[in-house]
CSV table of C-alpha atoms in Angstrom, one decimal:
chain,number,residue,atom,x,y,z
A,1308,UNK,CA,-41.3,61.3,96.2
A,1309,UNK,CA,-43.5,64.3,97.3
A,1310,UNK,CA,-44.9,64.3,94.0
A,1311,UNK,CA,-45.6,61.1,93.7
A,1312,UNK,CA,-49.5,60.3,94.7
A,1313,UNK,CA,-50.3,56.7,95.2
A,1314,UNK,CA,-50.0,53.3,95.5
A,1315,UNK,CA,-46.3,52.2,93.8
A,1316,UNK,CA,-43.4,50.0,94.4
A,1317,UNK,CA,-40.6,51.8,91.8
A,1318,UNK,CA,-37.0,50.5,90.8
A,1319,UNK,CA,-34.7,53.2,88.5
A,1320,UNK,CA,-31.5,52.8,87.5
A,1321,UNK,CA,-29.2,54.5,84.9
A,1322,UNK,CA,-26.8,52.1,84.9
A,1323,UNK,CA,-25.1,52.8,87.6
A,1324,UNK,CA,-26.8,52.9,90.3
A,1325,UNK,CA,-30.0,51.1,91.0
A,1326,UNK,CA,-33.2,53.0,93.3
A,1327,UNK,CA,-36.1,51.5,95.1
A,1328,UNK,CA,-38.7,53.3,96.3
A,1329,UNK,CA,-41.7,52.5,98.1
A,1330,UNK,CA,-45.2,54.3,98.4
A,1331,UNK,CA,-45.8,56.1,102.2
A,1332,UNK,CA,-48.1,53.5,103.4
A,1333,UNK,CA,-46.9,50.5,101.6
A,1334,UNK,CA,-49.6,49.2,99.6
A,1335,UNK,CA,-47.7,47.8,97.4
A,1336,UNK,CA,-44.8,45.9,98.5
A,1337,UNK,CA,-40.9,45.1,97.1
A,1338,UNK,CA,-38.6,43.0,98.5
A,1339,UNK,CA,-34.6,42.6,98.0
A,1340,UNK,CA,-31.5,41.0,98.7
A,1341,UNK,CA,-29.6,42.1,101.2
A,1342,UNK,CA,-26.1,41.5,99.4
A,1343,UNK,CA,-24.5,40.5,96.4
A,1344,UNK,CA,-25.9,39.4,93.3
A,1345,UNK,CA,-28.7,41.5,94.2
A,1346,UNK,CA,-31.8,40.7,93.5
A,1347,UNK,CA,-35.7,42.6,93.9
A,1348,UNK,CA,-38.7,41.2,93.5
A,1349,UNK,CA,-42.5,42.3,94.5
A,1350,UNK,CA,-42.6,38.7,96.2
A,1351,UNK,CA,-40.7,37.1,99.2
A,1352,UNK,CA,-40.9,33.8,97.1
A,1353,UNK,CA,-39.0,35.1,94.2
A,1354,UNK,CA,-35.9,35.7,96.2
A,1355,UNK,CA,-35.8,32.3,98.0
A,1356,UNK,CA,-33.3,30.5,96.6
A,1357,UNK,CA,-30.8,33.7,97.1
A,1358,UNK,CA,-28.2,32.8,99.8
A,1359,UNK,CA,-28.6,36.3,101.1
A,1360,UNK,CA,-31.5,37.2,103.5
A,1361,UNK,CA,-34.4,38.7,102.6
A,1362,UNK,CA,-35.4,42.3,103.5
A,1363,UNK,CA,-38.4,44.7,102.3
A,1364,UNK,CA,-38.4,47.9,101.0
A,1365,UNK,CA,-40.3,49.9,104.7
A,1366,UNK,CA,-43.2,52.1,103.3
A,1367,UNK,CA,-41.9,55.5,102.3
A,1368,UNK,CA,-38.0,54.2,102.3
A,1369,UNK,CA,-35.3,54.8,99.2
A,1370,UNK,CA,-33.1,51.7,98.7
A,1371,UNK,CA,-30.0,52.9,96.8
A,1372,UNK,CA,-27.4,50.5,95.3
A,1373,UNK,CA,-24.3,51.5,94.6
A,1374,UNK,CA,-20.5,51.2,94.0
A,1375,UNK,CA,-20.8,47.6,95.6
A,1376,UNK,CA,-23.1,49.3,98.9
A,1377,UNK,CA,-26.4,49.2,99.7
A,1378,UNK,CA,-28.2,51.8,101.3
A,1379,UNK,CA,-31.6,52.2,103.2
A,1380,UNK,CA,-32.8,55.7,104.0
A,1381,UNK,CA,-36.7,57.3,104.5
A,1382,UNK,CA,-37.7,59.3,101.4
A,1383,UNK,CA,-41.2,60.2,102.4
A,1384,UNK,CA,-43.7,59.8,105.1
A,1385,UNK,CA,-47.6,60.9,105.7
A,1386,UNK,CA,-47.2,64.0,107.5
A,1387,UNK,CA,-48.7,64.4,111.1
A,1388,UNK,CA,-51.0,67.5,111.1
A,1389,UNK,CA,-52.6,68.7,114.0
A,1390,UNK,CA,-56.0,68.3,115.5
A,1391,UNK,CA,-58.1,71.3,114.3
A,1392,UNK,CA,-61.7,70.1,113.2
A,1393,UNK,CA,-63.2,70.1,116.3
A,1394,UNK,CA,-67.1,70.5,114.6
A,1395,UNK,CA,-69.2,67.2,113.2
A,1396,UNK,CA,-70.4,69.3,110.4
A,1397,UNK,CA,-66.8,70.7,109.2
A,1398,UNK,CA,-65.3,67.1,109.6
A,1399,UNK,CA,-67.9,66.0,107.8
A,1400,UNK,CA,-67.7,69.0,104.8
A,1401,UNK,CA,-64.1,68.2,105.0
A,1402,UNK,CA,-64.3,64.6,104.8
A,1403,UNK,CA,-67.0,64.4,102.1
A,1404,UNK,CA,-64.5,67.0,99.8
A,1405,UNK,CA,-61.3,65.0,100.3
A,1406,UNK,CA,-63.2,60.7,99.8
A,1407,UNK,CA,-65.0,62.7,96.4
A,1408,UNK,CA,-61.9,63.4,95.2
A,1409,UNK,CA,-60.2,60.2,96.4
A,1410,UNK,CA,-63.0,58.5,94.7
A,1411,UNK,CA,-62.8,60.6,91.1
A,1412,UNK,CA,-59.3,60.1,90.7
A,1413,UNK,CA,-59.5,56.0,91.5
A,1414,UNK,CA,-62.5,55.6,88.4
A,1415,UNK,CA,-61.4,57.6,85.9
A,1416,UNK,CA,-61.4,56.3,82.5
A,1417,UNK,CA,-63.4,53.4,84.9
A,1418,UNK,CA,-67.0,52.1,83.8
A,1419,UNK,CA,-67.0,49.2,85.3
A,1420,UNK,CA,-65.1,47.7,88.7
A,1421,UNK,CA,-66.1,45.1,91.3
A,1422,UNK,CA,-66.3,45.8,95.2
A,1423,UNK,CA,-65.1,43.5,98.0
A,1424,UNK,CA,-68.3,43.4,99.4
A,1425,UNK,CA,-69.2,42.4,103.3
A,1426,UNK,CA,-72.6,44.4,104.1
A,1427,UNK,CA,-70.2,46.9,106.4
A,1428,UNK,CA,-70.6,50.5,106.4
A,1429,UNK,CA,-66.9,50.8,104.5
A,1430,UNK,CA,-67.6,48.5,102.0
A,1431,UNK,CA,-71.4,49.6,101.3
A,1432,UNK,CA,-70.2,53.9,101.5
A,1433,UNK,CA,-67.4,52.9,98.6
A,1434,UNK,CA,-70.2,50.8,96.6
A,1435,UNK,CA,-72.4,53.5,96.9
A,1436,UNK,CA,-69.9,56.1,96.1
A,1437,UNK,CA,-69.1,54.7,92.6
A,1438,UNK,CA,-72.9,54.0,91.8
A,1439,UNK,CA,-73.1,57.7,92.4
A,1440,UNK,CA,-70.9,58.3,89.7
A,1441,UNK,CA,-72.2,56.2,87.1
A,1442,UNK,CA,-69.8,53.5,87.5
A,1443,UNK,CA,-71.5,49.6,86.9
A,1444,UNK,CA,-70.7,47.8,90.2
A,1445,UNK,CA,-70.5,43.8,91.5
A,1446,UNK,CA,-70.2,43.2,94.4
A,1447,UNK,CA,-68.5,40.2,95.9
A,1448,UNK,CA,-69.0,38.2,99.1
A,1449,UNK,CA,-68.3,35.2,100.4
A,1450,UNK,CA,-68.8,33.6,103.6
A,1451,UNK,CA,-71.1,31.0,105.4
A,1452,UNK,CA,-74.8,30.4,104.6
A,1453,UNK,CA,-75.9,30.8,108.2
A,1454,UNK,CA,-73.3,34.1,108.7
A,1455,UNK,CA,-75.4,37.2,109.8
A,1456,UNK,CA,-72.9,39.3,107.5
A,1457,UNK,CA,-73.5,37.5,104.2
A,1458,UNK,CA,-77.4,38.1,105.2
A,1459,UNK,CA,-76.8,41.8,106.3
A,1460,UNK,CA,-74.5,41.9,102.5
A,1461,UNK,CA,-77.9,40.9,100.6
A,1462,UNK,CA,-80.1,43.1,102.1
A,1463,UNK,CA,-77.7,45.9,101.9
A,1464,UNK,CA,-77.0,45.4,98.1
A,1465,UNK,CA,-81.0,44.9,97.6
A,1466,UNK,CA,-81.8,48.5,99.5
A,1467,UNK,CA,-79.1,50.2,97.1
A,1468,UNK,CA,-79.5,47.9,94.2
A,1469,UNK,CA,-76.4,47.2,93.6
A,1470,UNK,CA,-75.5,43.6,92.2
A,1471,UNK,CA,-74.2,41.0,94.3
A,1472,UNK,CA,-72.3,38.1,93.3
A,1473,UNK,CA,-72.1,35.4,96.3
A,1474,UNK,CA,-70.2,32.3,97.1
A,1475,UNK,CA,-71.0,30.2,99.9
A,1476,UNK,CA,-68.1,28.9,102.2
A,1477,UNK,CA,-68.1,25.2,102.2
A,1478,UNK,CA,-65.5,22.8,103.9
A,1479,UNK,CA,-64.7,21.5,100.6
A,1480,UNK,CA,-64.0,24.8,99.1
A,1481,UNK,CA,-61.7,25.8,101.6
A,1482,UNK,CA,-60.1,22.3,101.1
A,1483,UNK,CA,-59.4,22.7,97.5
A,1484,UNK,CA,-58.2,26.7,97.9
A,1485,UNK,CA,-56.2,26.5,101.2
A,1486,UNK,CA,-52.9,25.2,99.2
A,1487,UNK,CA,-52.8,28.3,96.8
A,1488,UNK,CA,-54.4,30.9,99.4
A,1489,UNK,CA,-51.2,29.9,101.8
A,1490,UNK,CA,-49.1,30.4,98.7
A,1491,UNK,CA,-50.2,33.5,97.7
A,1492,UNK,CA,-50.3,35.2,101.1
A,1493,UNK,CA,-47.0,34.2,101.8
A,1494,UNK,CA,-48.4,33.2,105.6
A,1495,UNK,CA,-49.4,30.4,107.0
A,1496,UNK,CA,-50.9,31.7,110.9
A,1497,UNK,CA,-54.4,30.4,111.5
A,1498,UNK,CA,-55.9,34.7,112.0
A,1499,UNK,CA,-54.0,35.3,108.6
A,1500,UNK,CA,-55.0,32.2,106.3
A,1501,UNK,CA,-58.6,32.6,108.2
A,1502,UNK,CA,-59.1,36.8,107.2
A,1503,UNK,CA,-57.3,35.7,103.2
A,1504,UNK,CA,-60.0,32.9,102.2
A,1505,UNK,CA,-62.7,34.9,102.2
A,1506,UNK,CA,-61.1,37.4,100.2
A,1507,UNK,CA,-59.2,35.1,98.3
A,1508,UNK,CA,-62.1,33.6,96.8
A,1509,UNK,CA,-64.1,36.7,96.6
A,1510,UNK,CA,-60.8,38.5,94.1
A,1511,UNK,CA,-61.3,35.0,92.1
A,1512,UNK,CA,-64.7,35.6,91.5
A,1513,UNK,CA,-64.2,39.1,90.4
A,1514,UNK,CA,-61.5,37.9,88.2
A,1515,UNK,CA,-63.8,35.2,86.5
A,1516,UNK,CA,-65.9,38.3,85.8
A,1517,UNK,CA,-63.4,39.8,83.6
A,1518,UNK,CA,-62.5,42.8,85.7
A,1519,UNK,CA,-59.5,44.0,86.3
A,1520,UNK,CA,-59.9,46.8,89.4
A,1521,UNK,CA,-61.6,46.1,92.8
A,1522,UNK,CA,-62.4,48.7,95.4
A,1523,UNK,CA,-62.0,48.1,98.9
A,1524,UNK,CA,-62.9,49.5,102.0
A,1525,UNK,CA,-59.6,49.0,103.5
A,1526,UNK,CA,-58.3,51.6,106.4
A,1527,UNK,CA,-61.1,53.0,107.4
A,1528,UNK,CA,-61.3,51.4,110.7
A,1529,UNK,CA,-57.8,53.0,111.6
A,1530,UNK,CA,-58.7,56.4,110.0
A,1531,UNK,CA,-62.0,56.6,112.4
A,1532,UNK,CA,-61.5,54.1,115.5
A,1533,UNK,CA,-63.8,51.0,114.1
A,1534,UNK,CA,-62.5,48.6,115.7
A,1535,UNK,CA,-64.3,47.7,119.6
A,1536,UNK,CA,-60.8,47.9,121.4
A,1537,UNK,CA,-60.8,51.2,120.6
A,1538,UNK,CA,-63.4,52.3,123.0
A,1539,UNK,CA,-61.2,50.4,125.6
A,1540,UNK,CA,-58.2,53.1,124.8
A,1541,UNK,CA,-60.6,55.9,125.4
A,1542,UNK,CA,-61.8,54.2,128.8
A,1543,UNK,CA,-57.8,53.8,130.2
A,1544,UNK,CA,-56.1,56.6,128.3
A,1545,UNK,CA,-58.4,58.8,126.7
A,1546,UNK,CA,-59.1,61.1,123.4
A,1547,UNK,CA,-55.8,62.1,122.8
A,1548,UNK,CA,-53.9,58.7,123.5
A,1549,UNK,CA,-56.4,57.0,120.9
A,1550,UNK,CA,-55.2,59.5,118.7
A,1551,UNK,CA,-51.5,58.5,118.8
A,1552,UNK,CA,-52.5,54.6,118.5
A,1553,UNK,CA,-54.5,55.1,115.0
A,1554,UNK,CA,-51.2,56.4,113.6
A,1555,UNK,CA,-49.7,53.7,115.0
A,1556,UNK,CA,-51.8,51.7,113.7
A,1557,UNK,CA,-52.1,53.3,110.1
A,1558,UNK,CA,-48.4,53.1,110.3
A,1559,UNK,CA,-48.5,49.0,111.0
A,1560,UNK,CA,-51.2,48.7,107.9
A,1561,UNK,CA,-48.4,47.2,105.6
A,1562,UNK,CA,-46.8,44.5,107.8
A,1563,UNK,CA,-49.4,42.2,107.2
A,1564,UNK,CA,-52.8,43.8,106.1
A,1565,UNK,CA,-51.6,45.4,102.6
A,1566,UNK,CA,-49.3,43.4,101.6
A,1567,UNK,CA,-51.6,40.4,102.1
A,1568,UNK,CA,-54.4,41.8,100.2
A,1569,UNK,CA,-52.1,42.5,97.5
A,1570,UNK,CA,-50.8,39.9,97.2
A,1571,UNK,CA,-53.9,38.2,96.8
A,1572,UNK,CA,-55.1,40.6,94.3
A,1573,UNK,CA,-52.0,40.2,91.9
A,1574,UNK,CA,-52.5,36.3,92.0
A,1575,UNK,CA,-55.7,37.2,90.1
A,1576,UNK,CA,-54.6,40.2,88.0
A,1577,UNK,CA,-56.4,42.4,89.7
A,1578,UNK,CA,-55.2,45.8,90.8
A,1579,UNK,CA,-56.8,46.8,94.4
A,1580,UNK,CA,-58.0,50.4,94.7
A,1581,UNK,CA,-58.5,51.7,98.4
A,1582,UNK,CA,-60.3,55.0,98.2
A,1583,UNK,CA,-59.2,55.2,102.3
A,1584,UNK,CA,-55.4,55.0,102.1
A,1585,UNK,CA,-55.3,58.2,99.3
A,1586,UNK,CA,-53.1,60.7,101.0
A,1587,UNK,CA,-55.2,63.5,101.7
A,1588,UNK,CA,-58.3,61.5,102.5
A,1589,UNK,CA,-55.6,60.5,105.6
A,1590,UNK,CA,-54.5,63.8,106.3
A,1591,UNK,CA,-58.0,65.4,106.4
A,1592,UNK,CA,-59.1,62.3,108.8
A,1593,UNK,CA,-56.5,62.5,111.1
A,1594,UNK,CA,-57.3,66.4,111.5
A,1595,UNK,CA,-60.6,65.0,113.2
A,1596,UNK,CA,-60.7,65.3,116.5
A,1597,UNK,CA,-61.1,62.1,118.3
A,1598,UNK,CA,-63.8,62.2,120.0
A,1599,UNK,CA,-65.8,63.0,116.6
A,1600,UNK,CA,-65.0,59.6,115.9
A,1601,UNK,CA,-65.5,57.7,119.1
A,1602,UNK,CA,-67.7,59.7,121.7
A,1603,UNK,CA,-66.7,57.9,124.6
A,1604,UNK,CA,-66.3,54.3,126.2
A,1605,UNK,CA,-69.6,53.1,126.0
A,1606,UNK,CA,-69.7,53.6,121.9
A,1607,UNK,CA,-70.3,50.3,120.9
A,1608,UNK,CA,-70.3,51.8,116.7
A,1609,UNK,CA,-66.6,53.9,116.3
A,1610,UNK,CA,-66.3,55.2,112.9
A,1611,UNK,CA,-69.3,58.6,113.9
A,1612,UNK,CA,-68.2,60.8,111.2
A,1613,UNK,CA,-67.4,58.0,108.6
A,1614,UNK,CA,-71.4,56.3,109.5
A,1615,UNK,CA,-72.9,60.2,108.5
A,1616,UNK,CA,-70.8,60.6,105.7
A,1617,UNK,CA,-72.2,57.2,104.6
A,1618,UNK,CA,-76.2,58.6,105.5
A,1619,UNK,CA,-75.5,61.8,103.9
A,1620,UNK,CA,-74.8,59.5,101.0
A,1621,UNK,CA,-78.2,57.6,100.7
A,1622,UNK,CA,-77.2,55.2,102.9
A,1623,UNK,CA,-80.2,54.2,105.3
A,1624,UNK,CA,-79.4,54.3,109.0
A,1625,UNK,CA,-80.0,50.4,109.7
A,1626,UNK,CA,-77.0,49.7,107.4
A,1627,UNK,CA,-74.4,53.0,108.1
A,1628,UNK,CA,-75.0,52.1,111.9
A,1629,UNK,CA,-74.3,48.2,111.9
A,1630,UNK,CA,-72.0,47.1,114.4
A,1631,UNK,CA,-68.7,45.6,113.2
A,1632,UNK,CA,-67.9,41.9,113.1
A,1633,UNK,CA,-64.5,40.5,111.8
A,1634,UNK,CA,-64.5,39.1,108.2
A,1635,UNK,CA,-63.1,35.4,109.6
């Protein structure tokens, strides 16, 4: 599993015995039986007319059947390097060199994709990153007609000239999708089905379209403290305590972030690509030192090195320094 780079969700057998394995972050997920007949499926669904419970393959985990036994051990997990870039223009050198090649190796033999599209600085840098490279980019978004993001989306995909496709939440919509967004996500919590309609709708669209691969900006919040809470870590535990809670919370991404997303995705035939979760591109970012990310407190934007990446990229101020509000 070291060699493996990626999103995957893998079963081998010779005959034998039978292996699951799981990619390190648990993008894509695989669930199983947990007895006999056994049963694995990339779905919960699938399996729920199995009288055994239900159990999924953890991120990074080998599931090994065999001689009537199943076993569960960890294969692989993102490894934990230290804090050592200490300097905004090394993180960013570093940063920059790792998202390029993140980037390169998620569009080749590419020449077209679509974008999940919100008018935030992750979803604008990865937009911009592929128009960089040629790539012919839609971007979709979908929201309310009186929503300050769906505005800030417009103008943000006029200034780079990218092309937007948008569809305007109505009660009706929502009405006629809520039965197969439950369905797909597999959830049915009021946060959860409110976060998956927007996105729901917005991987239809791009399917409509004809493509088959869209980008997200998925991860970078954990990678580079967007989210406003984290200022209140720095306030109560400081720099280094934030630290340990974005791998915590880069290890929590599958439970109900990836997994829903792809799940949404593959309900479409469309294959997600998140430039964020590539291993390196991880590593590099979590070699950051906090405080590059997050200067203190008071930081009301998160995400420092991640918003000059994005400038250094084209990107105009107004749009790499917009404050973040949730997609529900």
């Amino acid at each position: 599993m070291l060699l493996l780079d990626g999103m995957y969700a893998i079963a081998v057998t010779d005959g034998k015995s039978l292996v699951l394995a799981r990619d390190p972050i648990g993008k894509k997920p695989i669930y199983y039986t947990d007895g006999f007949p056994f049963y694995f499926a990339s779905e919960r669904k699938a399996l729920l007319k199995r009288e055994a419970g239900i159990k999924r393959v953890m991120p990074g985990h080998i599931v090994t059947v065999k001689d009537g036994k199943i076993t569960d051990q960890e294969g692989y997990r993102i490894e934990r390097p230290p804090i050592e870039i200490i300097d905004m223009s090394d993180a960013l050198n570093a940063y920059e060199e790792v998202f390029d090649r993140s980037m390169d190796k998620r569009v080749y033999g590419l020449d077209r994709v679509g974008v999940l599209f919100s008018g935030g600085i992750d979803s604008v840098l990865v937009a911009r990153a592929l128009q960089l490279k040629g790539i012919k980019v839609t971007c979709y978004t979908v929201g309310t007609e009186e929503s300050g993001d769906m505005q800030t989306a417009i103008s943000s995909a006029r200034e780079l000239g990218l092309d937007l496709n948008i569809e305007y939440l109505t009660e009706e919509l929502i009405k006629d999708n809520l039965a197969e967004i439950i369905k797909a996500i597999e959830l049915n919590g009021l946060l959860q089905v409110e976060v998956a309609i927007p996105m729901y709708i917005a991987v239809r669209n791009c399917s409509k379209d004809g493509h088959k691969v869209m980008f997200t900006g998925q991860a970078a919040d954990e990678l580079f403290a967007g989210y406003t809470w984290y200022a209140d870590v720095v306030r109560e535990h400081g720099h280094l305590y934030l630290h340990d809670k974005l791998w915590e919370d880069i290890d929590k991404l599958y439970q109900d972030t990836l997994e829903r997303e792809d799940r949404m995705a593959m309900a479409h035939s469309i294959e997600i690509r998140a430039p964020f979760l590539d291993r390196e591109v991880i590593r590099t970012a979590m070699r950051i030192a906090p405080h590059l990310k997050i200067n203190n407190a008071e930081d009301i934007y998160g995400k420092r090195v991640h918003r000059e990446l994005a400038m250094r990229k084209g990107i105009p101020r107004e749009f790499a320094y917009r404050k973040k509000s949730p997609a529900q």
